[in-house]
């Protein structure tokens, strides 16, 4: 029997499991030192999703005044397709809305159609594109001649929610 996944604020003890999950889930994963460098900043926050006695996903976001940026979000590959990414992102949105943040920004690989679909379903709009932003490419995408992939810039207004 599976546990009901539980969403909670991240803590220092989550750094190594987050970095390990990132290695499994990302095309160009962040390192443990990259995560550690971010979480020491007071404006950086994280949420983790636990279930089945394991870390199933995480979201890392940074607040600056009345805006926030989703820095990283991932769900363990064997737990994908269960709505956990949506639950994590909704947790971030709820947290920021409670804090009075007006807008959430993010960037996503142009070839990551699953993530793009989730963001659109939750009301994010496309604001622009960063050419050749990401190294490597998402499965199913078409990287440019340099082997890099564009980033789609998106935002969600939180004030009216």
Coordinates of C-alpha atoms in Angstrom, one line a residue:
X1 CA 0.0 0.0 0.0
X2 CA 1.4 3.4 -1.0
X3 CA 1.6 6.3 1.5
X4 CA -0.4 9.5 0.6
X5 CA 2.4 11.9 -0.5
X6 CA 3.0 14.7 2.0
X7 CA 4.1 18.2 1.0
X8 CA 6.3 20.1 3.5
X9 CA 8.9 22.8 3.6
X10 CA 12.4 21.6 2.6
X11 CA 15.2 21.6 5.2
X12 CA 19.0 21.2 5.2
X13 CA 18.8 17.4 5.6
X14 CA 16.9 17.3 2.2
X15 CA 19.9 18.6 0.2
X16 CA 21.5 15.3 -0.6
X17 CA 18.2 13.5 -1.5
X18 CA 17.2 16.5 -3.6
X19 CA 20.5 16.4 -5.5
X20 CA 20.2 12.6 -6.0
X21 CA 16.7 13.0 -7.4
X22 CA 17.9 15.7 -9.7
X23 CA 20.5 13.3 -11.1
X24 CA 17.7 10.9 -12.0
X25 CA 15.2 13.4 -13.4
X26 CA 17.1 16.2 -15.2
X27 CA 18.6 16.4 -18.7
X28 CA 21.5 18.6 -17.3
X29 CA 21.3 18.1 -13.6
X30 CA 22.4 20.6 -11.0
X31 CA 25.1 19.5 -8.6
X32 CA 24.9 19.2 -4.8
X33 CA 27.1 22.3 -4.5
X34 CA 24.7 24.3 -6.8
X35 CA 21.8 23.4 -4.5
X36 CA 23.8 24.1 -1.4
X37 CA 24.8 27.5 -2.7
X38 CA 21.2 28.5 -3.3
X39 CA 19.6 27.3 -0.1
X40 CA 21.9 29.4 2.1
X41 CA 20.3 32.6 0.5
X42 CA 17.5 33.9 2.7
X43 CA 15.2 34.5 -0.2
X44 CA 15.4 30.9 -1.4
X45 CA 12.7 28.4 -0.3
X46 CA 11.9 24.8 -1.1
X47 CA 9.0 22.4 -0.8
X48 CA 9.5 18.6 -0.9
X49 CA 7.0 15.9 -1.5
X50 CA 7.5 12.7 0.4
X51 CA 5.7 9.3 0.1
X52 CA 6.5 5.6 0.3
X53 CA 9.3 6.6 2.8
X54 CA 11.2 8.5 0.1
X55 CA 11.5 11.9 -1.5
X56 CA 9.2 11.9 -4.6
X57 CA 9.8 15.5 -5.7
X58 CA 10.9 19.0 -4.9
X59 CA 10.5 22.6 -5.9
X60 CA 13.0 25.3 -5.3
X61 CA 11.9 29.0 -5.6
X62 CA 13.3 32.4 -4.8
X63 CA 11.3 35.4 -3.7
X64 CA 12.5 39.0 -4.3
X65 CA 10.1 41.7 -3.1
X66 CA 6.7 41.0 -4.8
X67 CA 7.9 38.5 -7.4
X68 CA 9.3 35.0 -7.2
X69 CA 11.1 32.7 -9.6
X70 CA 10.7 29.0 -9.8
X71 CA 14.3 27.9 -9.9
X72 CA 13.9 24.1 -10.2
X73 CA 11.2 21.5 -9.9
X74 CA 11.5 17.8 -10.4
X75 CA 9.6 14.5 -9.7
X76 CA 11.3 11.2 -9.4
X77 CA 11.0 9.4 -12.8
X78 CA 9.2 6.4 -11.4
X79 CA 6.6 8.6 -9.7
X80 CA 5.8 10.8 -12.7
X81 CA 2.4 10.8 -14.2
X82 CA 0.6 10.8 -10.9
X83 CA -0.1 14.5 -10.6
X84 CA 2.8 15.1 -8.2
X85 CA 4.4 17.9 -10.3
X86 CA 1.1 19.7 -10.3
X87 CA 0.7 19.3 -6.5
X88 CA 4.2 20.6 -6.0
X89 CA 3.7 23.6 -8.2
X90 CA 0.3 24.3 -6.6
X91 CA 2.0 24.2 -3.2
X92 CA 4.5 26.9 -4.4
X93 CA 1.7 29.0 -5.8
X94 CA -0.3 28.7 -2.5
X95 CA 2.8 29.6 -0.4
X96 CA 3.6 32.6 -2.5
X97 CA 0.0 33.8 -2.6
X98 CA -0.2 33.6 1.2
X99 CA 2.9 35.8 1.4
X100 CA 1.4 38.4 -0.9
X101 CA 3.7 37.7 -3.9
X102 CA 2.2 39.1 -7.1
X103 CA 3.9 37.2 -9.8
X104 CA 5.7 33.8 -10.3
X105 CA 8.2 33.6 -13.1
X106 CA 9.9 30.5 -14.6
X107 CA 11.7 29.2 -17.6
X108 CA 11.3 25.8 -19.2
X109 CA 12.9 23.9 -22.0
X110 CA 11.1 24.5 -25.3
X111 CA 11.0 20.7 -25.9
X112 CA 9.5 19.8 -22.5
X113 CA 5.9 19.5 -23.6
X114 CA 4.7 17.9 -20.4
X115 CA 6.0 20.8 -18.3
X116 CA 4.7 23.4 -20.7
X117 CA 1.3 21.7 -20.7
X118 CA 1.2 21.8 -16.8
X119 CA 2.2 25.4 -16.7
X120 CA -0.4 26.4 -19.2
X121 CA -3.1 24.4 -17.3
X122 CA -2.3 26.3 -14.2
X123 CA -2.6 29.7 -16.0
X124 CA 1.0 30.6 -16.8
X125 CA 1.4 32.7 -20.0
X126 CA 4.4 32.8 -22.3
X127 CA 6.4 36.0 -22.0
X128 CA 9.3 35.4 -24.3
X129 CA 12.2 33.1 -25.3
X130 CA 15.9 32.8 -24.3
X131 CA 17.7 31.3 -27.3
X132 CA 20.3 28.6 -26.7
X133 CA 19.8 28.8 -22.9
X134 CA 19.9 25.1 -21.9
X135 CA 22.8 22.7 -22.5
X136 CA 21.7 19.4 -24.0
X137 CA 18.2 18.7 -25.0
X138 CA 15.0 17.3 -23.6
X139 CA 13.9 13.9 -25.1
X140 CA 11.7 14.6 -28.1
X141 CA 13.0 18.1 -28.7
X142 CA 15.0 19.4 -31.5
X143 CA 18.2 21.1 -30.2
X144 CA 19.9 23.7 -32.3
X145 CA 23.2 23.1 -34.2
X146 CA 25.1 23.8 -31.0
X147 CA 23.3 21.0 -29.1
X148 CA 21.5 23.6 -26.9
X149 CA 17.9 24.2 -26.3
X150 CA 15.8 27.4 -26.1
X151 CA 14.0 28.4 -22.8
X152 CA 10.4 29.5 -22.8
X153 CA 9.9 32.3 -20.3
X154 CA 6.5 32.2 -18.5
X155 CA 4.7 33.9 -15.7
X156 CA 1.6 33.7 -13.6
X157 CA -0.1 36.6 -11.9
X158 CA -0.9 35.7 -8.3
X159 CA -2.7 38.8 -7.1
X160 CA -6.1 38.0 -8.4
X161 CA -6.0 34.3 -7.3

